[in-house]
PDB file of C-alpha atoms in Angstrom:
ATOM      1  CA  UNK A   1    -110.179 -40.130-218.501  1.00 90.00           C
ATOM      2  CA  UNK A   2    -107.421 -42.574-217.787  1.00 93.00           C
ATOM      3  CA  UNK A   3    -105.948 -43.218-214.898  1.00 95.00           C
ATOM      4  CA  UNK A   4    -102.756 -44.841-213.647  1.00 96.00           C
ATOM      5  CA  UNK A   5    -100.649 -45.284-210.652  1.00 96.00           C
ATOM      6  CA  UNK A   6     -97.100 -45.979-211.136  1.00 95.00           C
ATOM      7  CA  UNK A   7     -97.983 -46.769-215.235  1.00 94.00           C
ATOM      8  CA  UNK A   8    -100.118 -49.480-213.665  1.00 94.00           C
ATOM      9  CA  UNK A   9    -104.123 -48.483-214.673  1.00 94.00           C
ATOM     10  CA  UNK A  10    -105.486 -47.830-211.384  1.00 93.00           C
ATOM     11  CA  UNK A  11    -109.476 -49.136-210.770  1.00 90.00           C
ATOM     12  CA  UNK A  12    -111.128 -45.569-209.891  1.00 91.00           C
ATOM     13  CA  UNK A  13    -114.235 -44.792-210.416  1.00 87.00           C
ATOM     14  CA  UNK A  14    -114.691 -41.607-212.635  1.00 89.00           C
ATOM     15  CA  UNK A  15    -117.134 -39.083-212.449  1.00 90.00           C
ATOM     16  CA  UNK A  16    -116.614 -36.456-215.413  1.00 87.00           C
ATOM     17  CA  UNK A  17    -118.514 -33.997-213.062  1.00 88.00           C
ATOM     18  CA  UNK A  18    -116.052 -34.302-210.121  1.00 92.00           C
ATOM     19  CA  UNK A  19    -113.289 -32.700-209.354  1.00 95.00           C
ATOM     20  CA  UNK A  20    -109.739 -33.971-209.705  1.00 95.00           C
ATOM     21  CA  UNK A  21    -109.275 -34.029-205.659  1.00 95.00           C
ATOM     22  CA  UNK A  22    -111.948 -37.449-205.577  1.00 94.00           C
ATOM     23  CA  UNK A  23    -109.332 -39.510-207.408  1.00 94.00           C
ATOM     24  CA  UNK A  24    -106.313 -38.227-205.692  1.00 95.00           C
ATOM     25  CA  UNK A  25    -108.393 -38.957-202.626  1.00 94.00           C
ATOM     26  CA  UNK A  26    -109.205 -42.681-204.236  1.00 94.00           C
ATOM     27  CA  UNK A  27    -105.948 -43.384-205.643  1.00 94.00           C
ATOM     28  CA  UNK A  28    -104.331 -42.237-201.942  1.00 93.00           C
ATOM     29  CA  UNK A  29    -106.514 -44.698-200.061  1.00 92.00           C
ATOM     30  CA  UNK A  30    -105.145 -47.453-202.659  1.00 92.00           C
ATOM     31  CA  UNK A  31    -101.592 -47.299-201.631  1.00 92.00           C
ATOM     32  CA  UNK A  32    -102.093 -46.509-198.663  1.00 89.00           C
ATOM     33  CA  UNK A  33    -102.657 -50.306-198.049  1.00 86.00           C
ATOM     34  CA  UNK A  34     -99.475 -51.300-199.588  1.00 86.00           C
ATOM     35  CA  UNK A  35     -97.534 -48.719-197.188  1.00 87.00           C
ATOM     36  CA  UNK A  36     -96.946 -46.415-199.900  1.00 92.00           C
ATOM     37  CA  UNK A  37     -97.857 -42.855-200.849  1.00 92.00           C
ATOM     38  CA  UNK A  38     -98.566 -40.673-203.801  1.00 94.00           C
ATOM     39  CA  UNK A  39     -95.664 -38.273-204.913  1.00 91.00           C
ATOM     40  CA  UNK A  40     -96.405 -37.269-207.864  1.00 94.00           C
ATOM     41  CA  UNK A  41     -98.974 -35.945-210.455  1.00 96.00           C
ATOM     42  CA  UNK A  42     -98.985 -35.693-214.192  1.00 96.00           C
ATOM     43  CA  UNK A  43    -102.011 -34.407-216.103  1.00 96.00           C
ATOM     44  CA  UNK A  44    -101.567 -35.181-219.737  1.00 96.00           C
ATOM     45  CA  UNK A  45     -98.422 -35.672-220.052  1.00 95.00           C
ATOM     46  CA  UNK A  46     -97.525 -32.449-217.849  1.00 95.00           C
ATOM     47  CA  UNK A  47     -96.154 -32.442-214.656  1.00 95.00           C
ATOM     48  CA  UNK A  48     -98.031 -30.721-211.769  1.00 95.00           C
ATOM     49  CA  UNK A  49     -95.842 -29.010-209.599  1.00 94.00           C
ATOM     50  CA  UNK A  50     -96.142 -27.962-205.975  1.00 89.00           C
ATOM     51  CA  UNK A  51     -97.543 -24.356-206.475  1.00 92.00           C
ATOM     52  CA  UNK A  52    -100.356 -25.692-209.178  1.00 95.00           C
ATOM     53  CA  UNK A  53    -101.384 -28.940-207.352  1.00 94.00           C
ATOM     54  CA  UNK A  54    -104.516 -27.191-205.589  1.00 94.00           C
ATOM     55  CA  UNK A  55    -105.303 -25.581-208.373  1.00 95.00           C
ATOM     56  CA  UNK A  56    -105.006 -28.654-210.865  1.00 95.00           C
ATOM     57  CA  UNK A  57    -106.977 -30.581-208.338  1.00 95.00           C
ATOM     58  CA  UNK A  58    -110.114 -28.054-208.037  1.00 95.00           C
ATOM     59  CA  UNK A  59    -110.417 -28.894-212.087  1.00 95.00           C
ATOM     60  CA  UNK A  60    -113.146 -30.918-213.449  1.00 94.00           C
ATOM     61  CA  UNK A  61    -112.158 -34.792-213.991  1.00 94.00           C
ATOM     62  CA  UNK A  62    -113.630 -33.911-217.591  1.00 93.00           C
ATOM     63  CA  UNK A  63    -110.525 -31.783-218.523  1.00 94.00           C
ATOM     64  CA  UNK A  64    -108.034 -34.536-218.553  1.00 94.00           C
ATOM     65  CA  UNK A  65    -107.528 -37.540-220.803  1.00 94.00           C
ATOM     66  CA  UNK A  66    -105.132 -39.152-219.034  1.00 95.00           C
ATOM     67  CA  UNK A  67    -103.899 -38.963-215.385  1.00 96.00           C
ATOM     68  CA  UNK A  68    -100.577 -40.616-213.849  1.00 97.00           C
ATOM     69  CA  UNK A  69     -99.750 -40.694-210.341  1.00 96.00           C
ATOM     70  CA  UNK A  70     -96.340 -41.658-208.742  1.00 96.00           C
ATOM     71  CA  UNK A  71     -96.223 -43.588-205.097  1.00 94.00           C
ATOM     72  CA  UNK A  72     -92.885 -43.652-203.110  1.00 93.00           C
ATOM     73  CA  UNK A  73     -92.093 -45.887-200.029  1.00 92.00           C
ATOM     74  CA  UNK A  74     -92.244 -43.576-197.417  1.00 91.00           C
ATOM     75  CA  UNK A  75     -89.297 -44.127-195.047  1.00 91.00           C
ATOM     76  CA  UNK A  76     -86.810 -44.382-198.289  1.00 91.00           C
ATOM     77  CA  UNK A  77     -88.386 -40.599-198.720  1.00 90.00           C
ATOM     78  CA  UNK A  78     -87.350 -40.158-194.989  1.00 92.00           C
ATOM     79  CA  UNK A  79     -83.793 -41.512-195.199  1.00 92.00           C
ATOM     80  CA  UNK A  80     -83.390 -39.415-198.064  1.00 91.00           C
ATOM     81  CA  UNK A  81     -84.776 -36.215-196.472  1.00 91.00           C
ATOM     82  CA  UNK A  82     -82.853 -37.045-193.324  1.00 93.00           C
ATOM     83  CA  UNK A  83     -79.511 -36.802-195.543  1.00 93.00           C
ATOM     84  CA  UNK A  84     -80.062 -33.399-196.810  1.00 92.00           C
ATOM     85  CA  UNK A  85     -81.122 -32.218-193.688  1.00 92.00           C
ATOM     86  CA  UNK A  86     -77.822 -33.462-192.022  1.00 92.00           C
ATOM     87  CA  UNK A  87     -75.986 -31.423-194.558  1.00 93.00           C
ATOM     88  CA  UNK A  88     -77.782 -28.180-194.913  1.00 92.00           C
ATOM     89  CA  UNK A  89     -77.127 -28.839-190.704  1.00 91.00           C
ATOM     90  CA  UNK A  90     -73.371 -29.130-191.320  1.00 92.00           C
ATOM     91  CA  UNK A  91     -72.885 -26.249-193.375  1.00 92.00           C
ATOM     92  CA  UNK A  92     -75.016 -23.930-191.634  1.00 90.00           C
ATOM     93  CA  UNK A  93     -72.870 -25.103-188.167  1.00 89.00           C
ATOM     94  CA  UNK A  94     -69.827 -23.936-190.401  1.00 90.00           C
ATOM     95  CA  UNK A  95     -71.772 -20.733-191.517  1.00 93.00           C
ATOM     96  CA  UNK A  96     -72.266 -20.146-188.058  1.00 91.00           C
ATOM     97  CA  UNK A  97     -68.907 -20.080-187.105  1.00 91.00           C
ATOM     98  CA  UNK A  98     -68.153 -17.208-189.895  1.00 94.00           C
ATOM     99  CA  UNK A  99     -70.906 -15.010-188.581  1.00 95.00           C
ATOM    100  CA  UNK A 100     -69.085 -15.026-185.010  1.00 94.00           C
ATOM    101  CA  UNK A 101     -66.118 -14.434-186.937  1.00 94.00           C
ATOM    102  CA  UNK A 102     -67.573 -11.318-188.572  1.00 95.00           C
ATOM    103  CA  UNK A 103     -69.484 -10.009-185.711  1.00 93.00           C
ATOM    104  CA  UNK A 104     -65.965 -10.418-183.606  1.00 92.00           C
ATOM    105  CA  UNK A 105     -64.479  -8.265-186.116  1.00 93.00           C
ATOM    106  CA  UNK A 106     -67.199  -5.752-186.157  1.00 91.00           C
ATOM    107  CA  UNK A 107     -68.101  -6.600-189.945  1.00 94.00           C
ATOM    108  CA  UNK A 108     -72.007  -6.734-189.099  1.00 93.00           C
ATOM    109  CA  UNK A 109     -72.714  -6.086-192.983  1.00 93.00           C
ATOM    110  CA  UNK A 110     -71.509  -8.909-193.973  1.00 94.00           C
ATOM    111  CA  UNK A 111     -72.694 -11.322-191.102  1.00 94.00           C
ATOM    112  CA  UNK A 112     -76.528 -10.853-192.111  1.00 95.00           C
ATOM    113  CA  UNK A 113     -77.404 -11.795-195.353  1.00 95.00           C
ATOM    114  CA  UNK A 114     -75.333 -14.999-193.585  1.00 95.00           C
ATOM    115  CA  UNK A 115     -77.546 -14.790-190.644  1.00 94.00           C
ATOM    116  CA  UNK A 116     -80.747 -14.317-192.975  1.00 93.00           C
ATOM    117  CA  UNK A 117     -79.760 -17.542-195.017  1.00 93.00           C
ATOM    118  CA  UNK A 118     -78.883 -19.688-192.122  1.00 91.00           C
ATOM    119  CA  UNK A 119     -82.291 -18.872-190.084  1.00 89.00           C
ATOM    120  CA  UNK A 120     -83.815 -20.045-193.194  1.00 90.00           C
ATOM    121  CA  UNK A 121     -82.216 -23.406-193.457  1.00 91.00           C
ATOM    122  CA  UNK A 122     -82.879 -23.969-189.663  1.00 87.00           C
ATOM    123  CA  UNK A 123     -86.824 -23.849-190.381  1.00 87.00           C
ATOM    124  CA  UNK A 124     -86.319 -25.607-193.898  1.00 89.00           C
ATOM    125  CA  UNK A 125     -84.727 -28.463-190.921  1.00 89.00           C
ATOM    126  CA  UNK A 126     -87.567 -28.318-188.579  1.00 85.00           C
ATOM    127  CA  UNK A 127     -89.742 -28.086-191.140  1.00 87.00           C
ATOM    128  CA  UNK A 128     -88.554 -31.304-192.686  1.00 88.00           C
ATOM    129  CA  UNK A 129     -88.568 -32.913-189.620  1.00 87.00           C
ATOM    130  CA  UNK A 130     -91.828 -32.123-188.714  1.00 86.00           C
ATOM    131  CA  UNK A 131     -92.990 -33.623-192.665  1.00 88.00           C
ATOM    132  CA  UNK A 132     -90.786 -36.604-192.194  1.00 90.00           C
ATOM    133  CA  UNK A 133     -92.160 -37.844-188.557  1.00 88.00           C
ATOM    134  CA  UNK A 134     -95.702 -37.545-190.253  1.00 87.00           C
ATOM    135  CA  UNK A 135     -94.678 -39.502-193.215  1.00 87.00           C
ATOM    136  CA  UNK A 136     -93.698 -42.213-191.046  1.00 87.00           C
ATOM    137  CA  UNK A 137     -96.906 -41.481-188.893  1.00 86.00           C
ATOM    138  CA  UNK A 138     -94.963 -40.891-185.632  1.00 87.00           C
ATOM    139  CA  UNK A 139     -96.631 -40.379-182.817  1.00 85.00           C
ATOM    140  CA  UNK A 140     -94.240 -37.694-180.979  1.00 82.00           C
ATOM    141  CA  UNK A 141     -95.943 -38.450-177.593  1.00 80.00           C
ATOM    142  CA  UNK A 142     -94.037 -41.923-177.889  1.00 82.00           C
ATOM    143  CA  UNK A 143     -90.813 -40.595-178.604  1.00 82.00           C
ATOM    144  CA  UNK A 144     -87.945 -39.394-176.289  1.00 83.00           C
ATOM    145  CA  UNK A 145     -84.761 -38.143-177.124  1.00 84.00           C
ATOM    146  CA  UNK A 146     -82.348 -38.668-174.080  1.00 80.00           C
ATOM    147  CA  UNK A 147     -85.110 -38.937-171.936  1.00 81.00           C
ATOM    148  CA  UNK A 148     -86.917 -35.452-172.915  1.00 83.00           C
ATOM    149  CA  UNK A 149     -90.110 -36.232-175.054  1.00 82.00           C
ATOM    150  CA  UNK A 150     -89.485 -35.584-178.716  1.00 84.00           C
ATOM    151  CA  UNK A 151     -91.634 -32.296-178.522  1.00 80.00           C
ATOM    152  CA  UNK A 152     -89.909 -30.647-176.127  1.00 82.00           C
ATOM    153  CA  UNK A 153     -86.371 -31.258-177.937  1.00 82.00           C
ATOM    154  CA  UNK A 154     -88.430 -29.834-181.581  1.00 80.00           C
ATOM    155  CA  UNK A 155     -89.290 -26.810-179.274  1.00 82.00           C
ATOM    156  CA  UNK A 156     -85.634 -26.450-177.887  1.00 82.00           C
ATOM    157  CA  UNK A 157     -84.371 -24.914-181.903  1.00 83.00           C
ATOM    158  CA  UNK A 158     -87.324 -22.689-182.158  1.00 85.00           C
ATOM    159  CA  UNK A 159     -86.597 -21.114-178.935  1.00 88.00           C
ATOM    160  CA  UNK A 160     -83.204 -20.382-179.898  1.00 88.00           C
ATOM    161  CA  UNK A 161     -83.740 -18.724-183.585  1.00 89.00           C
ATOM    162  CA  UNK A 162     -86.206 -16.558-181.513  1.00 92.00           C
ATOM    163  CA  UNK A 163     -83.464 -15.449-179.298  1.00 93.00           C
ATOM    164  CA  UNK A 164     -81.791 -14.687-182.621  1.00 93.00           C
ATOM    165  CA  UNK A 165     -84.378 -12.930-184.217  1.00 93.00           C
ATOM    166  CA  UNK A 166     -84.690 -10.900-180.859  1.00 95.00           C
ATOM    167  CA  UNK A 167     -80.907 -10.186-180.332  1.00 94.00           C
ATOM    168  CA  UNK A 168     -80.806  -8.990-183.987  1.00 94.00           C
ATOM    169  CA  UNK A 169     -83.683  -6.701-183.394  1.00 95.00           C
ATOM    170  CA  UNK A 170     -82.181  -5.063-180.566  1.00 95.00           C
ATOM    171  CA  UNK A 171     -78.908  -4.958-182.802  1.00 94.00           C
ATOM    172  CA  UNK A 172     -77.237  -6.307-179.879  1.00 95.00           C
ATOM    173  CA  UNK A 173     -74.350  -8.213-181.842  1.00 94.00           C
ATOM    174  CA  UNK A 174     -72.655  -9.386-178.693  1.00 94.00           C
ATOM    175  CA  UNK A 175     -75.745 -11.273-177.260  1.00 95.00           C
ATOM    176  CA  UNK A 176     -76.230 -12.505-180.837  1.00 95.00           C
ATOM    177  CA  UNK A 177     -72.466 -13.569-181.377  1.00 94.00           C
ATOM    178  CA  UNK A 178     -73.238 -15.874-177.991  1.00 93.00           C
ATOM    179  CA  UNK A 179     -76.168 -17.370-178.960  1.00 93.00           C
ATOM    180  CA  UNK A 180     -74.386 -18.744-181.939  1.00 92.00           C
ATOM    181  CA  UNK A 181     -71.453 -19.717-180.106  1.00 89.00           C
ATOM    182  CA  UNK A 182     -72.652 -21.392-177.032  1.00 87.00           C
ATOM    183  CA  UNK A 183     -77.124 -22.156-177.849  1.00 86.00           C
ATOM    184  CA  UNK A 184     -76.793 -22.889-181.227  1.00 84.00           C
ATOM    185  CA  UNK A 185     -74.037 -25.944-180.545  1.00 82.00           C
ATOM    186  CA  UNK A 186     -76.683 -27.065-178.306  1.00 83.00           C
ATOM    187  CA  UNK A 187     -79.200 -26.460-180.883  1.00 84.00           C
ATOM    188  CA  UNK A 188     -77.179 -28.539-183.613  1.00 86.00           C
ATOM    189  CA  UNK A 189     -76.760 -31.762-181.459  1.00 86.00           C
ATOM    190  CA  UNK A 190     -80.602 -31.250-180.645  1.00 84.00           C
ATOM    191  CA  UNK A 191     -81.198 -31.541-184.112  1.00 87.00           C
ATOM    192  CA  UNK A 192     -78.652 -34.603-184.963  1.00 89.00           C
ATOM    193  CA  UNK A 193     -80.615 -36.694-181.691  1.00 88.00           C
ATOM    194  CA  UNK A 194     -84.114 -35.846-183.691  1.00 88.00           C
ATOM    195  CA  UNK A 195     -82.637 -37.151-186.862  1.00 90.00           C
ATOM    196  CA  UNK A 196     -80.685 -40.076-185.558  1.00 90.00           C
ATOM    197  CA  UNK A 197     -84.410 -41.124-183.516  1.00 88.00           C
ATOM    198  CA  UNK A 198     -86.154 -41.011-186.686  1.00 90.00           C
ATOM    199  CA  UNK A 199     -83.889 -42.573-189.242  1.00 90.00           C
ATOM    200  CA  UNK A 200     -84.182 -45.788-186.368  1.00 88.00           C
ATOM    201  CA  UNK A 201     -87.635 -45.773-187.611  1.00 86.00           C
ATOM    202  CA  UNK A 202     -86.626 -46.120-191.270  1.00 86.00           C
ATOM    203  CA  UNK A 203     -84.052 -48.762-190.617  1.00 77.00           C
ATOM    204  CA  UNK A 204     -86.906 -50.549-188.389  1.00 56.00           C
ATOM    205  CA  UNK A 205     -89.333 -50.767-191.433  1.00 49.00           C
ATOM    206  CA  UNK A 206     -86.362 -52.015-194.117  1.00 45.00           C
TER     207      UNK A 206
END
């Protein structure tokens, strides 16, 4: 078996009898000293995607003829994770606004598979957060946003889709209808300060 990283052939040792994992593992520790990390996987030609990577990795290294991994920079990942996430934000804020809008009106049907989609997108934001401050290997016990530690603030949009998720629950649309108009704002801007504190990190390692 072959392997390469970034069409460059990589020096790992291979073992026929081991697993894929030991020269993921290898090739990780490799660019790890150049500040980069592995992205991508292609076995034979194929592309490994996200649902068959631990599966693909428990196989044999004696099933594969040739292996290429992709590395990425990490905080041009970030900055370009950090853009998406400050649009899904911006529409969901606008989503937001026509859920009140329905709920005002008393059109409930048609503010939840809004609601449902929007709830969503808010963890897919955390969630990317979360994945881009470990890219960058950010210690969150360093980092304050407007004087609250960085943890607290992550905490601060959780609370609030819990209040959601509780308010629709107890179908109590006016309580709901608030909490998008008055929390969520809060919520939004919470977000934007997390984003705007880690993109400084990016911009610091340019």
């Amino acid at each position: 078996m072959n392997v390469y990283i970034d069409d460059v052939e990589a020096n790992i040792p291979i073992n026929a009898e081991q697993m894929l994992d030991e020269v993921l593992q290898a090739a990780r520790e490799q660019v790890n000293e150049a500040g980069r990390m592995i992205v991508g996987l292609v076995c034979d030609g194929i592309h490994v995607s996200d649902e068959e990577l631990a599966t693909t990795l428990q196989k044999p290294q004696s099933e594969f003829k040739r292996v290429d991994l992709h590395s990425a920079d990490p905080a041009e990942l970030v900055r370009e994770a950090l853009v998406q996430a400050e649009q899904l934000l911006d529409e969901t804020a606008r989503s937001a606004k026509g859920i009140v809008e329905h709920l005002t009106c008393g059109n409930t049907a048609e503010a939840m598979p809004i609601l449902s989609s929007c709830c969503q997108a808010w963890l897919e934001i955390h969630s990317g957060v979360a994945n881009a401050m470990s890219a960058l290997k950010i210690d969150p016990e360093t980092v304050d946003i407007d004087g609250k530690p960085i943890v607290n603030v992550l905490g601060e949009p959780i609370r609030v889709l819990n209040d959601i998720k509780e308010a629709v629950t107890a179908r109590d649309f006016v309580l709901l209808s608030d909490i998008l108009s008055y929390e969520f704002e809060e919520t939004v801007e919470a977000w934007r300060s997390i984003i705007e504190a880690i993109r400084g990190y990016t911009e610091s390692d340019q």
